[in-house]
Structure formats: structure tokens, C-alpha cells
Rosetta silent file (secondary structure, phi, psi, omega in degrees, C-alpha in Angstrom):
SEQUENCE: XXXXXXXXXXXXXXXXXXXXXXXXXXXXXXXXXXXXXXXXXXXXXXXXXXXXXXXXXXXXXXXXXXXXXXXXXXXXXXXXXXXXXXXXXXXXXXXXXXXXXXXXXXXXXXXXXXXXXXXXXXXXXXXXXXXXXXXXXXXXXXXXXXXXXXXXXXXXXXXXXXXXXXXXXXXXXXXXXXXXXXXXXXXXXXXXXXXXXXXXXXXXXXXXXXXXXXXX
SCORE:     score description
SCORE:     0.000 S_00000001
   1 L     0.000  153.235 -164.446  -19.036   34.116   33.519 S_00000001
   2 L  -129.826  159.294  178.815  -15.434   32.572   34.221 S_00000001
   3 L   -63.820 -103.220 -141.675  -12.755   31.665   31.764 S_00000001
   4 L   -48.751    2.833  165.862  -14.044   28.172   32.261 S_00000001
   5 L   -55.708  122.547  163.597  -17.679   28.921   30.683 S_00000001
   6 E   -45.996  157.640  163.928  -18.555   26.897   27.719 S_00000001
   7 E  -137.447   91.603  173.662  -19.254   28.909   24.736 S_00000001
   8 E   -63.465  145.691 -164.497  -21.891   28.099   22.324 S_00000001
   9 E  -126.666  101.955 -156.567  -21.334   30.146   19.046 S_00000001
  10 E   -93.884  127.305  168.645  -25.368   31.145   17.837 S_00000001
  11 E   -87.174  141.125  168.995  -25.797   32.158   14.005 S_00000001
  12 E  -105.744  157.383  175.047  -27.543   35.859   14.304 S_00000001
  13 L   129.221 -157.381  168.212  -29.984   36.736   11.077 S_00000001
  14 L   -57.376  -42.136 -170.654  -32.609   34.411    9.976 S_00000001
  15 L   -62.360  -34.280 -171.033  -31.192   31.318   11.153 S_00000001
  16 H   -63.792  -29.666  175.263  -30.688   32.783   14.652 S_00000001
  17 H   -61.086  -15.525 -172.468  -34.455   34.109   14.409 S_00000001
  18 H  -100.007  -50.423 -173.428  -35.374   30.571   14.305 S_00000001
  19 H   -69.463   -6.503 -162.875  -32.986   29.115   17.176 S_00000001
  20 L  -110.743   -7.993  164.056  -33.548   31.403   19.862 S_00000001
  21 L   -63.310  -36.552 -146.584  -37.930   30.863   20.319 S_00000001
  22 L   -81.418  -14.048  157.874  -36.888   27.452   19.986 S_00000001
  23 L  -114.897   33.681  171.257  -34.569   27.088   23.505 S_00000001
  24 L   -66.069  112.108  163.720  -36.971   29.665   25.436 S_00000001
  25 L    66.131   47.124  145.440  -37.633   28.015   28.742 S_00000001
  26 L  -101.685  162.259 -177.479  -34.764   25.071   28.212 S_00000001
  27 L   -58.673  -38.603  172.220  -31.920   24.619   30.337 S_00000001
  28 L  -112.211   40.986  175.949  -30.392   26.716   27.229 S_00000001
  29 L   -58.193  151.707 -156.380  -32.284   29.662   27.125 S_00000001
  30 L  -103.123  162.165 -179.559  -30.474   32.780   26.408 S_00000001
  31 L   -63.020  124.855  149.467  -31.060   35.962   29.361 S_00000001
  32 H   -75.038  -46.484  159.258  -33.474   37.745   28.212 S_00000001
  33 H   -43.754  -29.514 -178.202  -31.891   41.018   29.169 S_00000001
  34 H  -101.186   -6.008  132.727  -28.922   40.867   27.884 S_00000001
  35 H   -31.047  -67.891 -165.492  -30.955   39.733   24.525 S_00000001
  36 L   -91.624   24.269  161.769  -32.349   43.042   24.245 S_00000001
  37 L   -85.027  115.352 -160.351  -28.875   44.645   24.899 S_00000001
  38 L   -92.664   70.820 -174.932  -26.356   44.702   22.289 S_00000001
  39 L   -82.251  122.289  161.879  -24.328   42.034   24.370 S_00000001
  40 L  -113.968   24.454  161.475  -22.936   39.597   21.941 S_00000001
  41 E  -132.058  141.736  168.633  -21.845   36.990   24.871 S_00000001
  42 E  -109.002  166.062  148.500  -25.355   35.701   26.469 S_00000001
  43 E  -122.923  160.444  179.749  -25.487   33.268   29.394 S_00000001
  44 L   -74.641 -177.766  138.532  -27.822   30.504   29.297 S_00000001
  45 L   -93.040   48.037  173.692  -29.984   29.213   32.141 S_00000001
  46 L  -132.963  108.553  172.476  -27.020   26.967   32.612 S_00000001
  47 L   -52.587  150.533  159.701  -24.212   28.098   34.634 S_00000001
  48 L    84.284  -17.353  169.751  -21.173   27.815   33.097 S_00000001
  49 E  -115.410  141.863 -179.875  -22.580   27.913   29.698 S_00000001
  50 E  -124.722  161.917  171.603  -22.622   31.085   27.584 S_00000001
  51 E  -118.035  137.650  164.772  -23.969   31.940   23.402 S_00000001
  52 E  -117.376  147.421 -132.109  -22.003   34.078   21.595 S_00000001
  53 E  -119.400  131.250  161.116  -24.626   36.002   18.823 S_00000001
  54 E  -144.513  145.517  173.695  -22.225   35.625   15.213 S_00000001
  55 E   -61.374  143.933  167.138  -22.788   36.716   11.521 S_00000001
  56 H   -71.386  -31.661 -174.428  -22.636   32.952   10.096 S_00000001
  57 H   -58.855  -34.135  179.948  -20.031   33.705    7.645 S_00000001
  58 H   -90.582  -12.056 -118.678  -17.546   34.135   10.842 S_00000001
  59 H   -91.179  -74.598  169.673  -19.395   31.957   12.901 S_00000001
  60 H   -34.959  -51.948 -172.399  -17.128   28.584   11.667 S_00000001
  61 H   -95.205   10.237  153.155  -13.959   30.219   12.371 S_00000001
  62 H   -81.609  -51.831 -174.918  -14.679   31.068   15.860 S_00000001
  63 H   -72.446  -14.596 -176.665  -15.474   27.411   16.477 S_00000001
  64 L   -77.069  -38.006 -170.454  -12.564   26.164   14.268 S_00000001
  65 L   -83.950  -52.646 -160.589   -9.862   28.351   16.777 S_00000001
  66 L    98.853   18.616  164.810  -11.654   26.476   20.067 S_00000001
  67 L   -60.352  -52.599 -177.483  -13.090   30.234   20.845 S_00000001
  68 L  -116.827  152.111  169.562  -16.506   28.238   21.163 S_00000001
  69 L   -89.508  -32.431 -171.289  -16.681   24.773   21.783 S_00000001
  70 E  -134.612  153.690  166.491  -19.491   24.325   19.968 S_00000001
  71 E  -152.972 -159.983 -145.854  -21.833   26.151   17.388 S_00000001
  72 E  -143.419  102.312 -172.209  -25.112   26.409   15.568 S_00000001
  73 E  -144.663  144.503  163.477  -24.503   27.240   11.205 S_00000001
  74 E   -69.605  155.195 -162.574  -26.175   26.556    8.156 S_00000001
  75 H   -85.566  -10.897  175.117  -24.692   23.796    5.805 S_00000001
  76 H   -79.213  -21.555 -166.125  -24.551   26.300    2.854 S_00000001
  77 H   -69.473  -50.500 -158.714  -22.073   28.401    4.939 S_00000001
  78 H   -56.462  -55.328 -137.386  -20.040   25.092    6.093 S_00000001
  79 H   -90.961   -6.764  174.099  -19.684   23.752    2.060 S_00000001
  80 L   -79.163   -1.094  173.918  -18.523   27.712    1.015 S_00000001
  81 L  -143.603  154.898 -172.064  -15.535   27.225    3.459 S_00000001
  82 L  -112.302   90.084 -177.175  -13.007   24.665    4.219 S_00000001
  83 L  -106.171 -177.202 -163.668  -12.913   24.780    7.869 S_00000001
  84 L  -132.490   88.710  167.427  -11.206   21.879   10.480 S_00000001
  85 L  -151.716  158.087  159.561  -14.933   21.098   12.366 S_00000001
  86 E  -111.824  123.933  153.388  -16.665   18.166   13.314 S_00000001
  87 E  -114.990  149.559 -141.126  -20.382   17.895   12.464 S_00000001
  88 E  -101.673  -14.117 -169.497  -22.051   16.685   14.689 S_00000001
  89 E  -167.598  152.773  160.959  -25.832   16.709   13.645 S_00000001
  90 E  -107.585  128.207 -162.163  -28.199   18.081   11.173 S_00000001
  91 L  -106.084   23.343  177.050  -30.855   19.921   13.656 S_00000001
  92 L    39.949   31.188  176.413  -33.760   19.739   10.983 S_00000001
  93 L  -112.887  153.993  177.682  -34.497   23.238   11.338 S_00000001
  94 L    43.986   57.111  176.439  -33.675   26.636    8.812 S_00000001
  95 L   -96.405  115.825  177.730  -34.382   24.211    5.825 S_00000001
  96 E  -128.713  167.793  156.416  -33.709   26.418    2.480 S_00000001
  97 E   -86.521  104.681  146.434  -32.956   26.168   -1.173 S_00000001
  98 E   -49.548   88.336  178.853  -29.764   27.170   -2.966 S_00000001
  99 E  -116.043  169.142  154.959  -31.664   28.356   -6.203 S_00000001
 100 E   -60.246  101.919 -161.309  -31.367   29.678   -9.406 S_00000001
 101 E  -150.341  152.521 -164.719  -33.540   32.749   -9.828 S_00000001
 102 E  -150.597  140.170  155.719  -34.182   35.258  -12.987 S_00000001
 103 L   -23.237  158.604  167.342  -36.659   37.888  -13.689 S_00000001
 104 L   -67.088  141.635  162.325  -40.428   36.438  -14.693 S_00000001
 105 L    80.194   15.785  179.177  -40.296   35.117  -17.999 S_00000001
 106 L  -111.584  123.995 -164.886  -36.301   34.270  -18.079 S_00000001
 107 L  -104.626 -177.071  169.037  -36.154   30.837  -18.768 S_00000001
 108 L   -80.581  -56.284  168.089  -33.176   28.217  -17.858 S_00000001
 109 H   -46.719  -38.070 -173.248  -32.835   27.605  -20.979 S_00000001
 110 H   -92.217   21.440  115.581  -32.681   30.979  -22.440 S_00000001
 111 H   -45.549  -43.709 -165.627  -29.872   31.365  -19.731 S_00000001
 112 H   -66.231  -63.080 -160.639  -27.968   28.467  -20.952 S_00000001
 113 L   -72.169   23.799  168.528  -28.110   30.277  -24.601 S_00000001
 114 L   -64.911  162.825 -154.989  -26.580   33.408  -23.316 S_00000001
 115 L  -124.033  -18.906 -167.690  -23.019   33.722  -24.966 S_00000001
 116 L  -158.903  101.106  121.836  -21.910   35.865  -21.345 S_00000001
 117 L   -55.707  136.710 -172.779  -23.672   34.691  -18.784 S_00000001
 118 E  -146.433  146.559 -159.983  -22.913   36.735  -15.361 S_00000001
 119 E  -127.389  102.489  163.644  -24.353   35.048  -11.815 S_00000001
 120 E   -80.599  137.181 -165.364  -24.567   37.387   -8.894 S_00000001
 121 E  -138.366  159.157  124.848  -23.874   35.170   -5.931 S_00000001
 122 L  -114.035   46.800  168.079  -22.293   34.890   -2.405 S_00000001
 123 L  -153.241   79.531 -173.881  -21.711   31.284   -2.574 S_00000001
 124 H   -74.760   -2.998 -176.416  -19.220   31.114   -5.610 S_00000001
 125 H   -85.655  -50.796 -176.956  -17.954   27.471   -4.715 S_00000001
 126 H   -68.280  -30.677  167.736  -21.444   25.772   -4.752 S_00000001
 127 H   -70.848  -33.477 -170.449  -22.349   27.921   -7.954 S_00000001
 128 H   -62.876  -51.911 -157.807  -18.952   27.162   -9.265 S_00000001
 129 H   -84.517  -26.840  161.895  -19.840   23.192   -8.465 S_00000001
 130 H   -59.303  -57.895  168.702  -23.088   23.787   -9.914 S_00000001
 131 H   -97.322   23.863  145.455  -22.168   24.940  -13.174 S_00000001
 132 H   -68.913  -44.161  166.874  -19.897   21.989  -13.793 S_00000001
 133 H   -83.120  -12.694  170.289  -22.013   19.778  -13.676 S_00000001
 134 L   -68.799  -24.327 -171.913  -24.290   21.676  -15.820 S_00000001
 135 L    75.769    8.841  169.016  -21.445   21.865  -18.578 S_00000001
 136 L  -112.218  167.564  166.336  -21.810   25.508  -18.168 S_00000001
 137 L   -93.062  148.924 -179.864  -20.048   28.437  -18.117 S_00000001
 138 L  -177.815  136.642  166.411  -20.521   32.040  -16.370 S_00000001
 139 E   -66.801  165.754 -176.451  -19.058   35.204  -14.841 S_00000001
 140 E  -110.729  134.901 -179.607  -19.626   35.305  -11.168 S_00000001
 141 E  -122.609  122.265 -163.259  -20.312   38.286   -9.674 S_00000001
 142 E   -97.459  134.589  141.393  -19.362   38.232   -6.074 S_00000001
 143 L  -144.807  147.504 -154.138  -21.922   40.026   -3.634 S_00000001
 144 L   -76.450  -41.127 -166.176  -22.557   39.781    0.440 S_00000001
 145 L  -131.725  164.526  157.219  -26.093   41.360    0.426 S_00000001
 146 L    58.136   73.937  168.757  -29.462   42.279   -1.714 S_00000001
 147 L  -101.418    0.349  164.964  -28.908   40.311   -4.256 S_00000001
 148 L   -93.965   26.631  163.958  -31.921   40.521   -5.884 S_00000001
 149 L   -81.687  -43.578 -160.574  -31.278   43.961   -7.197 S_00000001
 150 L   -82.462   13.584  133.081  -28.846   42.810   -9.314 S_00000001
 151 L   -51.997  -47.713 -163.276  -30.993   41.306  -11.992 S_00000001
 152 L   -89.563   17.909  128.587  -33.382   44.212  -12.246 S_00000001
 153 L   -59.561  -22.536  179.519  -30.425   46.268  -12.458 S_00000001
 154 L   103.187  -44.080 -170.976  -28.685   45.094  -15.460 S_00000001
 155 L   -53.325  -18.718  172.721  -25.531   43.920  -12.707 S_00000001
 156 L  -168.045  160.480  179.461  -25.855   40.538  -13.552 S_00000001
 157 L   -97.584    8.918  151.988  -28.744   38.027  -15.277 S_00000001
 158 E  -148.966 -175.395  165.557  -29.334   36.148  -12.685 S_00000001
 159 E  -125.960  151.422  146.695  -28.500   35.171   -8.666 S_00000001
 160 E  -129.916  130.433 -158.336  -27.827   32.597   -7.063 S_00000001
 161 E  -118.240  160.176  173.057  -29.470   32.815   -3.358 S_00000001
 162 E  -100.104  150.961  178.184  -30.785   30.786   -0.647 S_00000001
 163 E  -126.512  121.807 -174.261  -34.644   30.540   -0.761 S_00000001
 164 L  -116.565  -50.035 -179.067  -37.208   29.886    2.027 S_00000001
 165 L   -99.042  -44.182 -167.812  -40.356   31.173    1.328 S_00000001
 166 L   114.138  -32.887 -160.176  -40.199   32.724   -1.746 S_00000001
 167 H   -57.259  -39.883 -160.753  -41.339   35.659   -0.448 S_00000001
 168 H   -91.432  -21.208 -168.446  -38.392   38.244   -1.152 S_00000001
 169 H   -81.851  -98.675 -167.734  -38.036   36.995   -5.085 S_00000001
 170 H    27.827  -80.568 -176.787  -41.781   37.960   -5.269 S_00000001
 171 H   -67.867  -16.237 -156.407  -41.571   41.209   -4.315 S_00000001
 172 L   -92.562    5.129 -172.560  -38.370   41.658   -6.599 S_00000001
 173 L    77.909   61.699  179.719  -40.776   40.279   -9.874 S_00000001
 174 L  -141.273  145.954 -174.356  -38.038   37.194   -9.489 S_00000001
 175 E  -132.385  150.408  174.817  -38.667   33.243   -9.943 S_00000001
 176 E   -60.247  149.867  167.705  -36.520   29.892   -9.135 S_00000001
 177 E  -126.473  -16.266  165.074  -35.227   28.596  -12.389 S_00000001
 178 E  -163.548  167.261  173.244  -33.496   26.020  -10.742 S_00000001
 179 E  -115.800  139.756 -170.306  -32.404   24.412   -7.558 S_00000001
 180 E   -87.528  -64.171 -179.877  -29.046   23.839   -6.775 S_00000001
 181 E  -165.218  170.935  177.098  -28.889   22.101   -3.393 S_00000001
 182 E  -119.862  157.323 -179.290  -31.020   22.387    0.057 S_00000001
 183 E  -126.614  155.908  149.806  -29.313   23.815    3.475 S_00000001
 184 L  -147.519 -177.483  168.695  -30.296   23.465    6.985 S_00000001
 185 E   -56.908  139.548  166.032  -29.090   23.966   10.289 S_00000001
 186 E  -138.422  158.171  159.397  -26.191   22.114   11.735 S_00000001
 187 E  -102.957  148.840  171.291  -24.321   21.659   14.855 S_00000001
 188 E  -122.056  158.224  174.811  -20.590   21.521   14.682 S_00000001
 189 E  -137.912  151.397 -172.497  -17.841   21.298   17.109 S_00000001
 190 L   -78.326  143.678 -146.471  -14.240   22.347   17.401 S_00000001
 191 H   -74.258  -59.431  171.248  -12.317   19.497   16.872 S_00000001
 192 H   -70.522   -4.020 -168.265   -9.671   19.369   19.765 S_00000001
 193 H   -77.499  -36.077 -169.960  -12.003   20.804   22.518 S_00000001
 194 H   -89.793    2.490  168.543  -14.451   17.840   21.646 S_00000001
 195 H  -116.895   -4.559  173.149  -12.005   14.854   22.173 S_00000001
 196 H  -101.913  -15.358 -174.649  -10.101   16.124   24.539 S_00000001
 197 L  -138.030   37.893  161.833  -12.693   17.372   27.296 S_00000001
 198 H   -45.111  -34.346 -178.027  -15.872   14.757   25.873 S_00000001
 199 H   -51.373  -24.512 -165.135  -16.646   14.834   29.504 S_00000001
 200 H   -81.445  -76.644 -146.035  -17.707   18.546   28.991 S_00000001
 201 H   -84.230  -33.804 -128.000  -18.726   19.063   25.582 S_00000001
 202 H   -93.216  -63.637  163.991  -20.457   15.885   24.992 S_00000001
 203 H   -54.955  -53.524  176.747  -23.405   16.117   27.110 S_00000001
 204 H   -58.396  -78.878  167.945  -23.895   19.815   26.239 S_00000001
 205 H   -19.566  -60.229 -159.633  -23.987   18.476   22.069 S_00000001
 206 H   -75.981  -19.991 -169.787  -26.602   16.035   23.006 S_00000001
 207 H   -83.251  -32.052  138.344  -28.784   18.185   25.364 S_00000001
 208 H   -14.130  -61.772 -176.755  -28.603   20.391   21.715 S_00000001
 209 H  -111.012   -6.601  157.936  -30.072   18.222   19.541 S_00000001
 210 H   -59.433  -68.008  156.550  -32.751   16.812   22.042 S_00000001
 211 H   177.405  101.915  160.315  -33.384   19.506   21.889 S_00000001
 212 H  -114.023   -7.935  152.242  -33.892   21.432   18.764 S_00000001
 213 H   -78.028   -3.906  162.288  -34.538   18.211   17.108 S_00000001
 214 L   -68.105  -54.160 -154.194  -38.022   18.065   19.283 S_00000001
 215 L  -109.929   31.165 -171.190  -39.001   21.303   18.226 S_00000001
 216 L   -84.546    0.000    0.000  -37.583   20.855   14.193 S_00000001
């Protein structure tokens, strides 16, 4: 790789679990060896283009700086930060819920009548934006991970989390009580890199959402 290699900026987790089957034997497949390596710059089967593997929470402000020209993030991260990006596509892929979720038998309602409400969350702007429009009030409890301890702990009397399956509230005895908003994948691009070198970047964007919108 050369200081002129493109740099694609790759969410790692679940979203990334989804994007990287889905460019396997495309022009932007990532090496598998250096996959099972803990390399966090890949090259493609593209010269000249590389992925760099990011937590999504940092993921925007790599691409915001012009580190990557381009990236790959879910839209709940992009509306929890006020970054300088252009997006460029929704890639109809890593389609979740922002819900509301309580213990079995905790209603919405008997949330509403709580007098101290407390919301464990890591997306206090969209919860924040939520319960405005709701007319309600509530502490916030800010946490990064597992947040579906902290109902059956007592830390807080509900969360609010993104939801895909369903699957992890389940196991925790925990049910949506509401929905907030839906997320999915997007691509974005750093703003001067994509008007100033469209000759570059441009092509690479669309050979993106051909495709991962094909295989959505």
C-alpha cells in the first residue's frame, strides 16, 4: 500500500459481520489473510484501495478528518453525532430498531406513570428527541455496552437499544415497549476528498452501492 491508497473506513461488530460476506469475491473483497490477522488496514482486490476495520462510534471521525475517503456506518451512529460528512446512500442492509424495552409485564404506560423514570441508553440524543415528543421526562443513564443488565439490575427501568432480532432481549426476560426510529447502513464520504478528487472517489462510491445494494 502507498500513501496514495484509497481508504475505505469498514464498521467492525455486527454491522461489519454483515458487510464483509457481502463483498467476498468483488473487486472489493478484503485479503483474507490479513482478515484473520489482527491487521486493522486490509487491502482489497483492488490495488490502490485499502478497508480500515473501526468501532462505529469512531468510525465518522476518521472519515470526517479525510483519514478515509469514504466509509460504511449505521444511521443511528451518524444522528448521535454531529459530524461534517456527506451521505451518500442508504445501502439497505443492517436494518434495526431503536426501541424501547422493559422487563415482561412493564407496560409503556406504567413507565409513563413512574414519578423518576431512569433510561439506560447509549444514544442519549435520539432518546433525548424521543422523549420530547412524548411530553416525557427521564434520567438517562449513559452506558457503551450490555445494556440489558441494567433493568434486571435495578440500574435503570428501562433501555433504550438497537434491536434486530429480538433475540438478546429474550434471553434477558426483556420486550419492545416501543419503537423509536429504524437504522441501517449508510455510506458516507469526507466532504473535501469527495469534490475535490470526484475523479477518484466517485467511481469507487458507486462500485459500493452496486454493489451492496444487489446483495441488500
Amino acid at each position: 500500500m502507498t500513501a496514495s491508497t484509497l481508504l475505505i473506513a469498514f464498521p467492525k461488530g455486527r454491522l461489519g459481520d454483515e458487510l464483509v460476506p457481502k463483498l467476498a469475491g468483488t473487486p472489493l473483497a478484503l485479503d483474507a489473510q490479513a482478515l484473520k490477522s489482527r491487521v486493522l488496514r486490509i487491502p482489497t482486490a483492488t490495488p490502490g484501495v485499502a478497508a480500515l476495520l473501526l468501532k462505529g462510534a469512531d468510525l465518522p471521525r476518521y472519515v470526517a478528518a479525510g483519514v478515509a475517503s469514504l466509509g460504511i456506518v449505521g444511521s443511528d451512529t451518524l444522528d448521535e453525532m454531529d459530524m461534517d460528512l456527506l451521505e451518500l446512500a442508504d445501502l439497505g442492509f443492517g436494518a434495526c430498531r431503536l426501541s424501547l424495552c422493559a422487563q415482561e409485564g412493564v407496560s409503556l404506560d406504567s413507565l409513563r406513570a413512574k414519578p423518576h423514570l431512569r433510561l439506560a441508553t447509549k444514544f442519549p440524543r435520539a432518546t433525548e428527541a424521543w422523549l420530547t415528543r412524548e411530553g416525557l421526562t427521564a434520567e438517562l443513564v449513559p452506558l457503551s455496552s450490555s445494556a440489558e443488565l441494567a433493568p434486571l439490575l435495578g440500574l435503570a427501568d428501562a433501555i433504550v437499544d438497537l434491536v434486530q432480532t429480538g433475540g438478546t432481549l429474550r434471553a434477558h426476560g426483556l420486550v419492545e415497549t416501543a419503537v423509536l426510529g429504524h437504522s441501517s447502513a449508510r455510506l458516507v464520504a469526507a466532504r473535501g476528498a469527495y469534490l475535490s478528487e470526484p475523479g477518484r472517489i466517485r467511481p469507487l462510491a458507486q462500485l459500493l452501492v452496486t454493489l451492496l445494494r444487489k446483495e441488500a
